[in-house]
XYZ file of C-alpha atoms in Angstrom:
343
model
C 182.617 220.125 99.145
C 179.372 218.562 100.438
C 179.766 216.270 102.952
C 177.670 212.872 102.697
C 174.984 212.866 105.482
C 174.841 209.680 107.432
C 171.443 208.319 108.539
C 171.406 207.479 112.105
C 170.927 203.815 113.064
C 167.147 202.914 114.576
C 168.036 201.224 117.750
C 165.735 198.490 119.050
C 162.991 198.624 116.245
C 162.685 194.714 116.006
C 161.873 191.895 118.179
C 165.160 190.548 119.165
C 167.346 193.120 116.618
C 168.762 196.566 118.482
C 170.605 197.437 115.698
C 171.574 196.370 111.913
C 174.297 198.540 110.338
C 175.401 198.400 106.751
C 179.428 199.787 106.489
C 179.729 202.356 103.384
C 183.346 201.453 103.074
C 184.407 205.032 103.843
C 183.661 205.075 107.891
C 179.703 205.726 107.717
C 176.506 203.408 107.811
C 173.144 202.644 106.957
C 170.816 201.058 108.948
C 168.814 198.400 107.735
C 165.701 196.350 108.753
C 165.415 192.802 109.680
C 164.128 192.395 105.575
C 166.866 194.236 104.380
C 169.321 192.121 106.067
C 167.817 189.201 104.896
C 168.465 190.407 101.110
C 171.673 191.308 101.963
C 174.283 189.795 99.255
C 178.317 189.621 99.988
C 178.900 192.517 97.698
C 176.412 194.791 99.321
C 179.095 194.883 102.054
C 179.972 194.515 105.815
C 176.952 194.487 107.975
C 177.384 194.567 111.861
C 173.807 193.042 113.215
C 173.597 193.296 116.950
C 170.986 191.504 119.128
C 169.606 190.379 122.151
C 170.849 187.458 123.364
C 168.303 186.453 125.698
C 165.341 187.356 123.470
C 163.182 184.183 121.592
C 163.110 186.317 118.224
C 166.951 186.260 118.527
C 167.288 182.532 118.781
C 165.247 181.906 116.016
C 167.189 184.240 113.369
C 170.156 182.533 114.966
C 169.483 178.872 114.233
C 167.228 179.197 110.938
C 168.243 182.532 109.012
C 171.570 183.290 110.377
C 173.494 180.678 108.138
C 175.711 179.363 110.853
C 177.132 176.037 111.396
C 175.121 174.286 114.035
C 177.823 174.337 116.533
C 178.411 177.853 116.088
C 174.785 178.578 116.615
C 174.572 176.910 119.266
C 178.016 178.495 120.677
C 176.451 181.817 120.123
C 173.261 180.972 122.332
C 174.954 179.305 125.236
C 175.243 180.710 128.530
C 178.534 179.809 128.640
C 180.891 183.492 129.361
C 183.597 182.820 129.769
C 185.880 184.696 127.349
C 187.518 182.513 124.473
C 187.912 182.514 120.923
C 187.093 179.464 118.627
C 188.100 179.841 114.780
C 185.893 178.289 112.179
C 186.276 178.078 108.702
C 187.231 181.722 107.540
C 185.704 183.357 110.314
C 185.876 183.717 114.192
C 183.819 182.502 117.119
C 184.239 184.951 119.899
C 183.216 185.545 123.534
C 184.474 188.595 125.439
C 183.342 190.449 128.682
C 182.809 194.322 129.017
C 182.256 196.308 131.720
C 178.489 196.999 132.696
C 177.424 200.305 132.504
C 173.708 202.415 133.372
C 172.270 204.101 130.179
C 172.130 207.516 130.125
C 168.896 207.835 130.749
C 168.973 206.154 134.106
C 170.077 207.825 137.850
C 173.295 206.221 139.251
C 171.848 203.942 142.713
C 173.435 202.762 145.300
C 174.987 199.512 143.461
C 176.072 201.257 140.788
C 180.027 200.439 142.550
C 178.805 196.509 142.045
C 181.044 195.425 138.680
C 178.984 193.721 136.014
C 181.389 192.175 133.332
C 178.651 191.803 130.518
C 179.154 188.666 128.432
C 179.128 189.371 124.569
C 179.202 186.674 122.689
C 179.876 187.231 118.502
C 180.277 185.871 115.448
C 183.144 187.428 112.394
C 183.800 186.676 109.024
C 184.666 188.634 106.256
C 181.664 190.330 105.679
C 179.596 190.558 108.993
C 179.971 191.116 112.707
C 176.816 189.342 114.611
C 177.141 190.515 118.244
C 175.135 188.991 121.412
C 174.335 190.345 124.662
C 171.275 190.218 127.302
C 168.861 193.005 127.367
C 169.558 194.050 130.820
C 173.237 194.998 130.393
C 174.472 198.151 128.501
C 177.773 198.389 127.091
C 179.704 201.974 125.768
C 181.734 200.262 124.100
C 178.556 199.600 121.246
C 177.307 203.132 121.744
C 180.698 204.535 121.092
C 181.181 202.737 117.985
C 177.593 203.223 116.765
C 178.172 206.917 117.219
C 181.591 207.220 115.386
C 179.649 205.710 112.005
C 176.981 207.378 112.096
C 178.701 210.475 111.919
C 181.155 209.283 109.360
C 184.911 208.193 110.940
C 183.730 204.691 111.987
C 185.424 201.481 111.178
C 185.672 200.478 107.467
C 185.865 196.514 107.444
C 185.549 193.696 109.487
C 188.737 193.527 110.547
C 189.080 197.189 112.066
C 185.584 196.589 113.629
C 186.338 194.090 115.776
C 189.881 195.544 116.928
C 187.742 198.542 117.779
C 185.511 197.079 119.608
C 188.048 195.033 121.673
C 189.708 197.642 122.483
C 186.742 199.853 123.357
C 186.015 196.859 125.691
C 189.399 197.237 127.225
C 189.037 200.707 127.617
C 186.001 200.555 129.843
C 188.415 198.841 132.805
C 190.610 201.692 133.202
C 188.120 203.962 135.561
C 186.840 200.764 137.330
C 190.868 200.151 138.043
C 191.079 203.571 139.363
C 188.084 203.925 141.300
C 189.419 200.443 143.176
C 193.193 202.131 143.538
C 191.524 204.954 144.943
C 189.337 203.415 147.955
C 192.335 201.257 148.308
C 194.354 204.740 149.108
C 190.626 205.908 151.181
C 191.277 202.423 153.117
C 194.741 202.943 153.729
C 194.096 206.317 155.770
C 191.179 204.999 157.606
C 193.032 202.140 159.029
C 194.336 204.257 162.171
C 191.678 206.688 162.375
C 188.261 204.553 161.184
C 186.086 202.671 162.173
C 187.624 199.175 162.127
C 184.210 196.946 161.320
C 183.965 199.350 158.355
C 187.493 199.025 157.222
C 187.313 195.127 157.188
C 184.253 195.069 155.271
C 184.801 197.181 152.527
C 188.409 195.555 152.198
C 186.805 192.054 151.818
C 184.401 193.667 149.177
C 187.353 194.791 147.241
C 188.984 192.121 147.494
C 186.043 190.114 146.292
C 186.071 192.347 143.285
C 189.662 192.133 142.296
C 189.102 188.687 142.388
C 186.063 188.692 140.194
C 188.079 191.033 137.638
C 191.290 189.407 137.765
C 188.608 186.165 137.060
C 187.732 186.623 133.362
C 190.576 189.614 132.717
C 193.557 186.281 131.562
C 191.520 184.303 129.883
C 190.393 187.431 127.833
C 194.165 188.075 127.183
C 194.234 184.491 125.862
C 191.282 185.467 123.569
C 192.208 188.563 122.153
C 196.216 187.323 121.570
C 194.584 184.170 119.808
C 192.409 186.871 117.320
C 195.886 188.663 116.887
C 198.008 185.110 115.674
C 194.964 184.252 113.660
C 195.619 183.764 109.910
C 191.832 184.935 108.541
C 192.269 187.157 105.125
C 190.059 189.666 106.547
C 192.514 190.200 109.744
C 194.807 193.412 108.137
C 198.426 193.929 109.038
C 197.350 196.988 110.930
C 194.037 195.635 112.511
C 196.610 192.690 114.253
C 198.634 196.587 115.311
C 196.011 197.352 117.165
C 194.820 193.859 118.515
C 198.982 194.005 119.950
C 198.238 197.315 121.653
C 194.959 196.316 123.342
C 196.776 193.034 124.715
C 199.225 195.290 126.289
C 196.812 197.731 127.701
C 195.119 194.845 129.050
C 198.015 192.732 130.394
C 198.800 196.006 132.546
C 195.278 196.363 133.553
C 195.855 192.495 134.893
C 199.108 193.935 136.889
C 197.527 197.042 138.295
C 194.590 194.673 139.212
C 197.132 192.277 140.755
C 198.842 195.096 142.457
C 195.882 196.413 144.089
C 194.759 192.869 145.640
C 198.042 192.524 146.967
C 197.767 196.221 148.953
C 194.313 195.284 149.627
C 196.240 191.905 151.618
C 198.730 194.083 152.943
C 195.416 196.424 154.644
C 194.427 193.269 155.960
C 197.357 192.290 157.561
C 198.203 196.137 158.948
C 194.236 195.830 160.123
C 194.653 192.962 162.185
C 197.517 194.388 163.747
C 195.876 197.447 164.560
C 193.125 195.564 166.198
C 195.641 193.418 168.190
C 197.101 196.015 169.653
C 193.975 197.756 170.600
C 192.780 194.738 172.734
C 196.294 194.262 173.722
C 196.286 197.996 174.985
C 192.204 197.532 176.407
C 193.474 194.324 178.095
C 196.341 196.297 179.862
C 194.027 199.056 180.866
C 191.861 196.497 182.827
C 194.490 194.227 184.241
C 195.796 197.777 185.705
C 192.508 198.929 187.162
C 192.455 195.527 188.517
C 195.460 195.849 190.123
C 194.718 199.261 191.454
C 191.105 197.715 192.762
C 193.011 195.009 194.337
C 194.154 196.400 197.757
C 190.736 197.781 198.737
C 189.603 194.146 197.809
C 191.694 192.951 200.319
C 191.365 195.203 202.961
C 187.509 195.379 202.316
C 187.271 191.486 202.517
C 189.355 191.264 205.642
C 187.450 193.672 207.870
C 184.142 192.958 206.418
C 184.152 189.236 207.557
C 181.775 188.179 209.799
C 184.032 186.414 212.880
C 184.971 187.712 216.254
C 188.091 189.789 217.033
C 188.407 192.391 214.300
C 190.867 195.126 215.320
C 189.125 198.384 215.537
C 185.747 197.398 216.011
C 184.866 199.850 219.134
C 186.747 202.501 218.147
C 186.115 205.969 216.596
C 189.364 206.329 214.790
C 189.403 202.459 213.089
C 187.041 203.744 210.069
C 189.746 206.533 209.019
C 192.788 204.146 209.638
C 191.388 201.925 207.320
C 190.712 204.551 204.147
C 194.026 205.431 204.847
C 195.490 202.174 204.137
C 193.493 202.006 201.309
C 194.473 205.303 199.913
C 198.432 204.530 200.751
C 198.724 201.272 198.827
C 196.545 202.574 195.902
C 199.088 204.739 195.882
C 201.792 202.166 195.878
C 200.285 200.364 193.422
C 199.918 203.116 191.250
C 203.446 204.415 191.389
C 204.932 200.552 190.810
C 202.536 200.602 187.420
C 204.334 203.701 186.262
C 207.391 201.885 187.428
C 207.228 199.199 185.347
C 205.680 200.667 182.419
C 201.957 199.723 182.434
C 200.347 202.721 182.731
């Protein structure tokens, strides 16, 4: 049997617009221009329409051709990012975070280890899926999808769409989690053998990240368990399946993140200790060479002062006396440092 051929989505052809997708029903797509989507009537189908948040063109098509209630419009344009879900009528006002990624096309830098959770902000209902985020970020999660309808075994209603792209979202975390549990394990080794400066700042980095993650991570949990207990027809038995397995992969994500900034603590603490003892062990060294300096102090203080009746001062033998006496209660000292352990 033939099979269909799917005609790949134009990405970015429009002001504003970086893709408009038309479901077939049956897993594939068709893309569609700004026009087409214009004509679009409810039993053409679901249509995903995905834009730039940040761009004029997209703010316009928002608040005059997008037939949203004013709040929701205004919702979807906000800078607000933090991740929450808001129903409305029959449909869904959403805001999730994803992690940041470099297209393809770009060579990994220096920052690339900086985490960038892109907001997304979107719109659902029954028969579209209107997603926002700014032109500078690039999700996987969107590319994934795009390329799973394109070539036929995509998502078939709105419903499945969105638990798709939740969990794609989700997905994205798990090598971020593991590239953290890793340096944590890097740290770990370096404590006793690194450079300490080094140690301390990468820990406080991570740290600062965990905290960043761990940030937006349970409110997200809130968001995507409020999509799952939400009573919208287009919501299917099995899409609210899937919405319960993301929530779990995500509520470990949140433990493993939680786990990780309490080892990164516990490097802190073992850090600090490390350093303690080092000056404690530097400050012994010097108090004992101190100690060992201390007799020919003495004896250099006493025969170098400058007053009458010095013993030794006309005779030949007085010089060696005295570096004898020296030598013989450096030695003293010496052996009553070993005595009493501080050496």
């Amino acid at each position: 049997m033939e099979q269909p051929v799917m005609k790949t989505a134009a990405y970015g052809a429009e002001p504003g617009l970086r893709f408009a997708l038309l479901l077939d029903g049956h897993g594939g797509c068709r893309s569609l221009t700004m026009a087409e989507v214009c004509a679009l009537k409810p039993e053409d189908g679901v249509v995903w329409l995905h834009f730039e948040h940040n761009h004029p063109a997209t703010a316009n098509w928002v608040i005059t051709k997008g037939n949203f209630d004013p709040l929701v419009a205004e919702a979807l344009l906000a800078e607000d990012s933090r991740p929450r879900v808001e129903p409305v009528d029959d449909g869904l006002l959403i805001i999730l975070r994803g992690v940041c990624a470099a297209p393809p096309e770009e060579e990994k830098t220096s920052d690339d280890n900086d985490i960038d959770l892109v907001p997304v902000h979107a719109w659902v209902d029954e028969r579209r899926l209107v997603t926002l985020r700014d032109s500078g970020h690039y999700l996987t999660a969107l590319r994934d999808i795009r390329q799973a309808l394109e070539k036929g075994k995509g998502p078939k209603q709105t419903g499945e769409l969105l638990a798709l792209f939740s969990d794609k979202l989700v997905r994205d975390l798990e090598p971020v989690l593991d590239e953290m549990d890793e340096e944590v394990d890097e740290l770990d080794e370096m404590i006793f053998h690194g450079d300490a400066g080094e140690v301390r700042q990468r820990l406080k980095l991570l740290r600062r990240r965990s905290v960043q993650l761990r940030r937006y991570l349970a409110p997200q949990r809130d968001a995507l368990n409020r999509i799952e207990h939400d009573d919208a027809p287009w919501l299917k038995e099995r899409d609210k399946l899937r919405f319960r397995e993301v929530i779990d992969k995500l509520m470990r994500f949140i433990e493993y993140l939680d786990a990780i900034r309490d080892r990164t603590s516990i490097l802190h603490d073992d850090l600090s200790t490390v350093i303690s003892e080092r000056i404690a062990r530097n400050s012994n060294r010097l108090a004992a060479l101190a100690a060992l300096l201390l007799p020919p102090s003495v004896v250099a203080g006493l025969f170098g002062m400058n007053v009458g009746g010095i013993p030794g001062v006309h005779e030949t033998w007085a010089f060696l006396a005295i570096v004898a006496l020296v030598a013989v209660s450096s030695a003293v000292t010496l052996y009553v440092l070993k005595r009493i352990n501080w050496l």
